[in-house]
Amino acid sequence: EADTTLFLVRDAAGADIGYAWLRRSREAPPAGVVGRRPFEIARFYVDEAWHGRGVAQAMMAACVEAARAGAADVLWLATWQPATRPQAFYRRMGFEVVGTTTFQYGDVLEDDVLLARRLDA
C-alpha cells in the first residue's frame, strides 16, 4: 500500500492560520506506538495569533476524523520534549505519552516525546 498524505488547512478571511499533515506509511511506527493501521501527525501548527480560539481543537477533530476515514486504529505524533504547552494540548485531546525518540535538526540531535491516541475504541 502506498503512503498516504493529507493536508488540512484552516483560514480566516483568506489568511492561512494553521495546518496539519497526516500520513500513513508502509514503515512501522516507532516502538511504543501500538497499532496495525497507524496514522502519523507529521506536522501540526496554529499561528500564535490564533492560540486559545478553538482552531487547534477543530483541526485535531478533523485529523481524528480523517484518520478514522482512512481506517486508522491509532494516531500518533512526536513533539520536542521542552515543548510543554503542545504536549498538554495533545493530552487534552486524548493522546498519551508512549515513549521517546530522537530527531536530527541540522547538526543537533533533539529528544522528542512520542504520543499516541487509540481510534478503535
mmCIF file of N, CA and C in Angstrom:
data_model
loop_
_atom_site.group_PDB
_atom_site.id
_atom_site.type_symbol
_atom_site.label_atom_id
_atom_site.label_comp_id
_atom_site.label_asym_id
_atom_site.label_seq_id
_atom_site.Cartn_x
_atom_site.Cartn_y
_atom_site.Cartn_z
ATOM 1 N N GLU A 1 0.843 -1.179 0.000
ATOM 2 C CA GLU A 1 0.000 0.000 0.000
ATOM 3 C C GLU A 1 0.889 1.244 0.000
ATOM 4 N N ALA A 2 0.569 2.203 -0.816
ATOM 5 C CA ALA A 2 1.360 3.430 -0.939
ATOM 6 C C ALA A 2 1.156 4.338 0.267
ATOM 7 N N ASP A 3 2.135 5.220 0.477
ATOM 8 C CA ASP A 3 1.997 6.231 1.523
ATOM 9 C C ASP A 3 0.803 7.111 1.199
ATOM 10 N N THR A 4 0.145 7.585 2.239
ATOM 11 C CA THR A 4 -0.979 8.490 2.073
ATOM 12 C C THR A 4 -0.648 9.781 2.802
ATOM 13 N N THR A 5 -0.836 10.897 2.157
ATOM 14 C CA THR A 5 -0.586 12.192 2.761
ATOM 15 C C THR A 5 -1.832 13.051 2.614
ATOM 16 N N LEU A 6 -2.198 13.762 3.676
ATOM 17 C CA LEU A 6 -3.368 14.617 3.673
ATOM 18 C C LEU A 6 -3.014 15.915 4.375
ATOM 19 N N PHE A 7 -3.309 17.032 3.752
ATOM 20 C CA PHE A 7 -3.105 18.335 4.363
ATOM 21 C C PHE A 7 -4.463 18.933 4.699
ATOM 22 N N LEU A 8 -4.586 19.440 5.899
ATOM 23 C CA LEU A 8 -5.791 20.138 6.323
ATOM 24 C C LEU A 8 -5.400 21.569 6.645
ATOM 25 N N VAL A 9 -6.084 22.535 6.045
ATOM 26 C CA VAL A 9 -5.740 23.943 6.247
ATOM 27 C C VAL A 9 -6.983 24.698 6.670
ATOM 28 N N ARG A 10 -6.826 25.530 7.658
ATOM 29 C CA ARG A 10 -7.904 26.423 8.091
ATOM 30 C C ARG A 10 -7.487 27.842 7.721
ATOM 31 N N ASP A 11 -8.422 28.653 7.253
ATOM 32 C CA ASP A 11 -8.084 30.049 7.014
ATOM 33 C C ASP A 11 -9.255 30.940 7.421
ATOM 34 N N ALA A 12 -8.945 32.175 7.678
ATOM 35 C CA ALA A 12 -9.943 33.168 8.050
ATOM 36 C C ALA A 12 -9.686 34.390 7.185
ATOM 37 N N ALA A 13 -10.697 34.811 6.477
ATOM 38 C CA ALA A 13 -10.583 35.979 5.596
ATOM 39 C C ALA A 13 -9.414 35.823 4.633
ATOM 40 N N GLY A 14 -9.210 34.601 4.161
ATOM 41 C CA GLY A 14 -8.176 34.351 3.172
ATOM 42 C C GLY A 14 -6.779 34.139 3.713
ATOM 43 N N ALA A 15 -6.591 34.254 5.028
ATOM 44 C CA ALA A 15 -5.251 34.078 5.610
ATOM 45 C C ALA A 15 -5.113 32.674 6.182
ATOM 46 N N ASP A 16 -4.015 32.015 5.844
ATOM 47 C CA ASP A 16 -3.743 30.713 6.429
ATOM 48 C C ASP A 16 -3.406 30.897 7.907
ATOM 49 N N ILE A 17 -4.057 30.106 8.754
ATOM 50 C CA ILE A 17 -3.823 30.256 10.189
ATOM 51 C C ILE A 17 -3.308 28.975 10.836
ATOM 52 N N GLY A 18 -3.322 27.875 10.106
ATOM 53 C CA GLY A 18 -2.803 26.638 10.670
ATOM 54 C C GLY A 18 -2.869 25.507 9.670
ATOM 55 N N TYR A 19 -2.124 24.462 9.959
ATOM 56 C CA TYR A 19 -2.167 23.289 9.089
ATOM 57 C C TYR A 19 -1.801 22.040 9.879
ATOM 58 N N ALA A 20 -2.232 20.921 9.360
ATOM 59 C CA ALA A 20 -1.845 19.622 9.896
ATOM 60 C C ALA A 20 -1.503 18.730 8.721
ATOM 61 N N TRP A 21 -0.481 17.911 8.896
ATOM 62 C CA TRP A 21 -0.044 16.979 7.865
ATOM 63 C C TRP A 21 -0.141 15.583 8.445
ATOM 64 N N LEU A 22 -1.031 14.784 7.905
ATOM 65 C CA LEU A 22 -1.197 13.398 8.319
ATOM 66 C C LEU A 22 -0.617 12.488 7.267
ATOM 67 N N ARG A 23 -0.058 11.374 7.727
ATOM 68 C CA ARG A 23 0.427 10.409 6.749
ATOM 69 C C ARG A 23 0.306 8.990 7.299
ATOM 70 N N ARG A 24 0.003 8.099 6.390
ATOM 71 C CA ARG A 24 0.021 6.664 6.669
ATOM 72 C C ARG A 24 1.165 6.120 5.831
ATOM 73 N N SER A 25 2.051 5.405 6.470
ATOM 74 C CA SER A 25 3.235 4.935 5.776
ATOM 75 C C SER A 25 3.340 3.418 5.823
ATOM 76 N N ARG A 26 4.064 2.865 4.885
ATOM 77 C CA ARG A 26 4.344 1.425 4.882
ATOM 78 C C ARG A 26 5.317 1.064 5.984
ATOM 79 N N GLU A 27 6.080 2.033 6.456
ATOM 80 C CA GLU A 27 7.062 1.784 7.506
ATOM 81 C C GLU A 27 6.374 1.646 8.859
ATOM 82 N N ALA A 28 6.954 0.819 9.719
ATOM 83 C CA ALA A 28 6.418 0.637 11.066
ATOM 84 C C ALA A 28 6.626 1.911 11.879
ATOM 85 N N PRO A 29 5.682 2.229 12.763
ATOM 86 C CA PRO A 29 5.869 3.395 13.629
ATOM 87 C C PRO A 29 6.943 3.094 14.682
ATOM 88 N N PRO A 30 7.377 4.115 15.408
ATOM 89 C CA PRO A 30 8.385 3.898 16.449
ATOM 90 C C PRO A 30 7.863 2.960 17.546
ATOM 91 N N ALA A 31 8.805 2.342 18.264
ATOM 92 C CA ALA A 31 8.440 1.500 19.404
ATOM 93 C C ALA A 31 7.586 2.322 20.369
ATOM 94 N N GLY A 32 6.577 1.705 20.917
ATOM 95 C CA GLY A 32 5.660 2.389 21.825
ATOM 96 C C GLY A 32 4.340 2.730 21.164
ATOM 97 N N VAL A 33 4.345 2.897 19.859
ATOM 98 C CA VAL A 33 3.105 3.167 19.111
ATOM 99 C C VAL A 33 2.548 1.816 18.678
ATOM 100 N N VAL A 34 1.434 1.441 19.288
ATOM 101 C CA VAL A 34 0.859 0.123 19.051
ATOM 102 C C VAL A 34 -0.387 0.255 18.188
ATOM 103 N N GLY A 35 -0.344 -0.373 17.032
ATOM 104 C CA GLY A 35 -1.492 -0.366 16.140
ATOM 105 C C GLY A 35 -1.151 -1.059 14.847
ATOM 106 N N ARG A 36 -2.152 -1.604 14.202
ATOM 107 C CA ARG A 36 -1.938 -2.269 12.910
ATOM 108 C C ARG A 36 -2.102 -1.305 11.749
ATOM 109 N N ARG A 37 -2.834 -0.192 11.974
ATOM 110 C CA ARG A 37 -3.092 0.785 10.921
ATOM 111 C C ARG A 37 -2.832 2.203 11.462
ATOM 112 N N PRO A 38 -1.564 2.525 11.744
ATOM 113 C CA PRO A 38 -1.260 3.826 12.344
ATOM 114 C C PRO A 38 -1.259 4.964 11.325
ATOM 115 N N PHE A 39 -1.704 6.105 11.773
ATOM 116 C CA PHE A 39 -1.557 7.365 11.049
ATOM 117 C C PHE A 39 -0.680 8.261 11.908
ATOM 118 N N GLU A 40 0.206 9.010 11.268
ATOM 119 C CA GLU A 40 1.075 9.942 11.979
ATOM 120 C C GLU A 40 0.641 11.375 11.691
ATOM 121 N N ILE A 41 0.614 12.194 12.730
ATOM 122 C CA ILE A 41 0.509 13.644 12.535
ATOM 123 C C ILE A 41 1.948 14.121 12.441
ATOM 124 N N ALA A 42 2.403 14.323 11.205
ATOM 125 C CA ALA A 42 3.795 14.701 10.966
ATOM 126 C C ALA A 42 4.047 16.171 11.296
ATOM 127 N N ARG A 43 3.042 17.005 11.113
ATOM 128 C CA ARG A 43 3.126 18.434 11.444
ATOM 129 C C ARG A 43 1.758 18.889 11.935
ATOM 130 N N PHE A 44 1.782 19.780 12.925
ATOM 131 C CA PHE A 44 0.546 20.373 13.436
ATOM 132 C C PHE A 44 0.918 21.766 13.901
ATOM 133 N N TYR A 45 0.346 22.778 13.251
ATOM 134 C CA TYR A 45 0.758 24.145 13.528
ATOM 135 C C TYR A 45 -0.453 25.077 13.481
ATOM 136 N N VAL A 46 -0.550 25.933 14.485
ATOM 137 C CA VAL A 46 -1.540 27.015 14.507
ATOM 138 C C VAL A 46 -0.782 28.302 14.791
ATOM 139 N N ASP A 47 -1.008 29.315 13.964
ATOM 140 C CA ASP A 47 -0.365 30.611 14.151
ATOM 141 C C ASP A 47 -0.662 31.121 15.566
ATOM 142 N N GLU A 48 0.355 31.679 16.203
ATOM 143 C CA GLU A 48 0.234 32.118 17.596
ATOM 144 C C GLU A 48 -0.930 33.081 17.825
ATOM 145 N N ALA A 49 -1.234 33.919 16.851
ATOM 146 C CA ALA A 49 -2.341 34.871 16.999
ATOM 147 C C ALA A 49 -3.682 34.160 17.175
ATOM 148 N N TRP A 50 -3.746 32.882 16.798
ATOM 149 C CA TRP A 50 -4.983 32.117 16.871
ATOM 150 C C TRP A 50 -5.018 31.137 18.031
ATOM 151 N N HIS A 51 -3.974 31.120 18.868
ATOM 152 C CA HIS A 51 -3.981 30.241 20.034
ATOM 153 C C HIS A 51 -5.128 30.622 20.964
ATOM 154 N N GLY A 52 -5.751 29.624 21.559
ATOM 155 C CA GLY A 52 -6.825 29.865 22.525
ATOM 156 C C GLY A 52 -8.160 30.221 21.904
ATOM 157 N N ARG A 53 -8.310 30.069 20.584
ATOM 158 C CA ARG A 53 -9.546 30.468 19.913
ATOM 159 C C ARG A 53 -10.293 29.284 19.303
ATOM 160 N N GLY A 54 -9.883 28.059 19.665
ATOM 161 C CA GLY A 54 -10.585 26.871 19.201
ATOM 162 C C GLY A 54 -10.100 26.305 17.876
ATOM 163 N N VAL A 55 -9.144 26.955 17.248
ATOM 164 C CA VAL A 55 -8.654 26.496 15.948
ATOM 165 C C VAL A 55 -7.969 25.141 16.084
ATOM 166 N N ALA A 56 -7.084 24.997 17.067
ATOM 167 C CA ALA A 56 -6.349 23.743 17.234
ATOM 168 C C ALA A 56 -7.298 22.583 17.526
ATOM 169 N N GLN A 57 -8.311 22.815 18.355
ATOM 170 C CA GLN A 57 -9.268 21.755 18.674
ATOM 171 C C GLN A 57 -10.033 21.324 17.424
ATOM 172 N N ALA A 58 -10.442 22.282 16.609
ATOM 173 C CA ALA A 58 -11.164 21.961 15.371
ATOM 174 C C ALA A 58 -10.255 21.211 14.401
ATOM 175 N N MET A 59 -9.000 21.633 14.312
ATOM 176 C CA MET A 59 -8.064 20.939 13.422
ATOM 177 C C MET A 59 -7.799 19.519 13.909
ATOM 178 N N MET A 60 -7.646 19.336 15.231
ATOM 179 C CA MET A 60 -7.403 17.990 15.748
ATOM 180 C C MET A 60 -8.623 17.103 15.507
ATOM 181 N N ALA A 61 -9.813 17.640 15.673
ATOM 182 C CA ALA A 61 -11.027 16.860 15.386
ATOM 183 C C ALA A 61 -11.033 16.429 13.919
ATOM 184 N N ALA A 62 -10.604 17.311 13.020
ATOM 185 C CA ALA A 62 -10.536 16.966 11.599
ATOM 186 C C ALA A 62 -9.468 15.899 11.356
ATOM 187 N N CYS A 63 -8.355 15.965 12.078
ATOM 188 C CA CYS A 63 -7.304 14.944 11.955
ATOM 189 C C CYS A 63 -7.831 13.582 12.383
ATOM 190 N N VAL A 64 -8.526 13.546 13.511
ATOM 191 C CA VAL A 64 -9.082 12.287 14.010
ATOM 192 C C VAL A 64 -10.091 11.732 13.011
ATOM 193 N N GLU A 65 -10.953 12.593 12.485
ATOM 194 C CA GLU A 65 -11.956 12.167 11.501
ATOM 195 C C GLU A 65 -11.294 11.621 10.234
ATOM 196 N N ALA A 66 -10.270 12.315 9.751
ATOM 197 C CA ALA A 66 -9.577 11.864 8.538
ATOM 198 C C ALA A 66 -8.860 10.540 8.770
ATOM 199 N N ALA A 67 -8.236 10.377 9.933
ATOM 200 C CA ALA A 67 -7.553 9.120 10.238
ATOM 201 C C ALA A 67 -8.556 7.979 10.338
ATOM 202 N N ARG A 68 -9.676 8.220 10.997
ATOM 203 C CA ARG A 68 -10.713 7.180 11.080
ATOM 204 C C ARG A 68 -11.250 6.836 9.700
ATOM 205 N N ALA A 69 -11.443 7.845 8.854
ATOM 206 C CA ALA A 69 -11.920 7.593 7.489
ATOM 207 C C ALA A 69 -10.901 6.772 6.705
ATOM 208 N N GLY A 70 -9.629 6.872 7.063
ATOM 209 C CA GLY A 70 -8.580 6.081 6.440
ATOM 210 C C GLY A 70 -8.369 4.740 7.120
ATOM 211 N N ALA A 71 -9.299 4.364 8.006
ATOM 212 C CA ALA A 71 -9.279 3.081 8.722
ATOM 213 C C ALA A 71 -8.123 2.968 9.712
ATOM 214 N N ALA A 72 -7.622 4.087 10.214
ATOM 215 C CA ALA A 72 -6.549 4.049 11.213
ATOM 216 C C ALA A 72 -7.092 3.538 12.540
ATOM 217 N N ASP A 73 -6.247 2.824 13.272
ATOM 218 C CA ASP A 73 -6.624 2.394 14.614
ATOM 219 C C ASP A 73 -5.836 3.134 15.694
ATOM 220 N N VAL A 74 -4.808 3.897 15.277
ATOM 221 C CA VAL A 74 -4.050 4.707 16.222
ATOM 222 C C VAL A 74 -3.528 5.938 15.480
ATOM 223 N N LEU A 75 -3.530 7.057 16.177
ATOM 224 C CA LEU A 75 -2.999 8.316 15.661
ATOM 225 C C LEU A 75 -1.833 8.678 16.569
ATOM 226 N N TRP A 76 -0.674 9.005 15.982
ATOM 227 C CA TRP A 76 0.489 9.292 16.812
ATOM 228 C C TRP A 76 1.258 10.488 16.292
ATOM 229 N N LEU A 77 2.124 11.036 17.149
ATOM 230 C CA LEU A 77 2.972 12.164 16.780
ATOM 231 C C LEU A 77 4.178 12.207 17.702
ATOM 232 N N ALA A 78 5.166 12.966 17.295
ATOM 233 C CA ALA A 78 6.340 13.239 18.118
ATOM 234 C C ALA A 78 6.448 14.745 18.276
ATOM 235 N N THR A 79 6.815 15.186 19.459
ATOM 236 C CA THR A 79 6.989 16.606 19.716
ATOM 237 C C THR A 79 8.209 16.814 20.604
ATOM 238 N N TRP A 80 8.825 17.963 20.476
ATOM 239 C CA TRP A 80 10.039 18.304 21.204
ATOM 240 C C TRP A 80 9.782 18.238 22.704
ATOM 241 N N GLN A 81 10.670 17.577 23.467
ATOM 242 C CA GLN A 81 10.470 17.399 24.901
ATOM 243 C C GLN A 81 10.257 18.707 25.666
ATOM 244 N N PRO A 82 11.017 19.775 25.421
ATOM 245 C CA PRO A 82 10.781 21.010 26.175
ATOM 246 C C PRO A 82 9.464 21.725 25.826
ATOM 247 N N ALA A 83 8.765 21.301 24.785
ATOM 248 C CA ALA A 83 7.528 21.974 24.359
ATOM 249 C C ALA A 83 6.354 21.483 25.207
ATOM 250 N N THR A 84 6.253 21.998 26.418
ATOM 251 C CA THR A 84 5.232 21.511 27.352
ATOM 252 C C THR A 84 3.816 21.958 26.985
ATOM 253 N N ARG A 85 3.666 23.135 26.407
ATOM 254 C CA ARG A 85 2.319 23.596 26.041
ATOM 255 C C ARG A 85 1.688 22.695 24.970
ATOM 256 N N PRO A 86 2.389 22.385 23.877
ATOM 257 C CA PRO A 86 1.800 21.454 22.913
ATOM 258 C C PRO A 86 1.526 20.078 23.524
ATOM 259 N N GLN A 87 2.421 19.602 24.369
ATOM 260 C CA GLN A 87 2.196 18.302 24.997
ATOM 261 C C GLN A 87 0.921 18.307 25.835
ATOM 262 N N ALA A 88 0.690 19.385 26.578
ATOM 263 C CA ALA A 88 -0.530 19.500 27.381
ATOM 264 C C ALA A 88 -1.767 19.511 26.477
ATOM 265 N N PHE A 89 -1.691 20.205 25.352
ATOM 266 C CA PHE A 89 -2.809 20.216 24.393
ATOM 267 C C PHE A 89 -3.085 18.809 23.879
ATOM 268 N N TYR A 90 -2.040 18.102 23.463
ATOM 269 C CA TYR A 90 -2.235 16.748 22.921
ATOM 270 C C TYR A 90 -2.842 15.823 23.975
ATOM 271 N N ARG A 91 -2.414 15.952 25.230
ATOM 272 C CA ARG A 91 -3.014 15.123 26.289
ATOM 273 C C ARG A 91 -4.492 15.461 26.463
ATOM 274 N N ARG A 92 -4.848 16.743 26.393
ATOM 275 C CA ARG A 92 -6.272 17.118 26.476
ATOM 276 C C ARG A 92 -7.070 16.533 25.314
ATOM 277 N N MET A 93 -6.414 16.313 24.185
ATOM 278 C CA MET A 93 -7.074 15.757 23.006
ATOM 279 C C MET A 93 -7.078 14.224 23.005
ATOM 280 N N GLY A 94 -6.677 13.615 24.111
ATOM 281 C CA GLY A 94 -6.772 12.168 24.247
ATOM 282 C C GLY A 94 -5.508 11.393 23.964
ATOM 283 N N PHE A 95 -4.392 12.077 23.724
ATOM 284 C CA PHE A 95 -3.122 11.406 23.475
ATOM 285 C C PHE A 95 -2.445 11.064 24.799
ATOM 286 N N GLU A 96 -1.681 9.981 24.783
ATOM 287 C CA GLU A 96 -0.892 9.574 25.941
ATOM 288 C C GLU A 96 0.571 9.447 25.528
ATOM 289 N N VAL A 97 1.470 9.757 26.446
ATOM 290 C CA VAL A 97 2.893 9.579 26.191
ATOM 291 C C VAL A 97 3.170 8.077 26.133
ATOM 292 N N VAL A 98 3.815 7.637 25.031
ATOM 293 C CA VAL A 98 4.107 6.214 24.851
ATOM 294 C C VAL A 98 5.599 5.937 24.690
ATOM 295 N N GLY A 99 6.420 6.974 24.779
ATOM 296 C CA GLY A 99 7.857 6.767 24.658
ATOM 297 C C GLY A 99 8.585 8.024 24.242
ATOM 298 N N THR A 100 9.825 7.850 23.845
ATOM 299 C CA THR A 100 10.651 8.950 23.369
ATOM 300 C C THR A 100 11.388 8.502 22.117
ATOM 301 N N THR A 101 11.867 9.470 21.380
ATOM 302 C CA THR A 101 12.653 9.204 20.181
ATOM 303 C C THR A 101 13.596 10.383 19.991
ATOM 304 N N THR A 102 14.438 10.326 18.987
ATOM 305 C CA THR A 102 15.328 11.440 18.685
ATOM 306 C C THR A 102 15.009 11.975 17.299
ATOM 307 N N PHE A 103 15.373 13.227 17.072
ATOM 308 C CA PHE A 103 15.108 13.908 15.820
ATOM 309 C C PHE A 103 16.343 14.714 15.449
ATOM 310 N N GLN A 104 16.834 14.520 14.253
ATOM 311 C CA GLN A 104 18.002 15.260 13.775
ATOM 312 C C GLN A 104 17.560 16.614 13.241
ATOM 313 N N TYR A 105 18.069 17.700 13.817
ATOM 314 C CA TYR A 105 17.775 19.057 13.369
ATOM 315 C C TYR A 105 19.109 19.728 13.070
ATOM 316 N N GLY A 106 19.469 19.738 11.804
ATOM 317 C CA GLY A 106 20.795 20.232 11.428
ATOM 318 C C GLY A 106 21.849 19.309 11.993
ATOM 319 N N ASP A 107 22.774 19.871 12.756
ATOM 320 C CA ASP A 107 23.822 19.069 13.384
ATOM 321 C C ASP A 107 23.451 18.620 14.799
ATOM 322 N N VAL A 108 22.255 18.978 15.248
ATOM 323 C CA VAL A 108 21.850 18.712 16.626
ATOM 324 C C VAL A 108 20.874 17.539 16.667
ATOM 325 N N LEU A 109 21.057 16.665 17.634
ATOM 326 C CA LEU A 109 20.137 15.554 17.871
ATOM 327 C C LEU A 109 19.218 15.952 19.011
ATOM 328 N N GLU A 110 17.930 16.161 18.707
ATOM 329 C CA GLU A 110 16.939 16.596 19.687
ATOM 330 C C GLU A 110 16.186 15.394 20.248
ATOM 331 N N ASP A 111 15.707 15.520 21.484
ATOM 332 C CA ASP A 111 14.868 14.495 22.099
ATOM 333 C C ASP A 111 13.408 14.866 21.923
ATOM 334 N N ASP A 112 12.612 13.914 21.451
ATOM 335 C CA ASP A 112 11.175 14.114 21.246
ATOM 336 C C ASP A 112 10.384 13.155 22.129
ATOM 337 N N VAL A 113 9.186 13.570 22.464
ATOM 338 C CA VAL A 113 8.224 12.736 23.176
ATOM 339 C C VAL A 113 7.296 12.130 22.135
ATOM 340 N N LEU A 114 7.002 10.836 22.253
ATOM 341 C CA LEU A 114 6.020 10.168 21.394
ATOM 342 C C LEU A 114 4.689 10.130 22.117
ATOM 343 N N LEU A 115 3.633 10.542 21.415
ATOM 344 C CA LEU A 115 2.288 10.485 21.969
ATOM 345 C C LEU A 115 1.398 9.723 20.996
ATOM 346 N N ALA A 116 0.420 8.988 21.526
ATOM 347 C CA ALA A 116 -0.475 8.212 20.670
ATOM 348 C C ALA A 116 -1.887 8.252 21.244
ATOM 349 N N ARG A 117 -2.849 8.093 20.351
ATOM 350 C CA ARG A 117 -4.267 8.050 20.719
ATOM 351 C C ARG A 117 -4.916 6.902 19.954
ATOM 352 N N ARG A 118 -5.510 5.964 20.673
ATOM 353 C CA ARG A 118 -6.238 4.860 20.051
ATOM 354 C C ARG A 118 -7.505 5.421 19.392
ATOM 355 N N LEU A 119 -7.851 4.887 18.226
ATOM 356 C CA LEU A 119 -9.027 5.359 17.496
ATOM 357 C C LEU A 119 -10.091 4.288 17.342
ATOM 358 N N ASP A 120 -9.805 3.077 17.779
ATOM 359 C CA ASP A 120 -10.760 1.989 17.568
ATOM 360 C C ASP A 120 -11.704 1.786 18.731
ATOM 361 N N ALA A 121 -11.602 2.611 19.752
ATOM 362 C CA ALA A 121 -12.489 2.454 20.909
ATOM 363 C C ALA A 121 -13.728 3.300 20.774
#
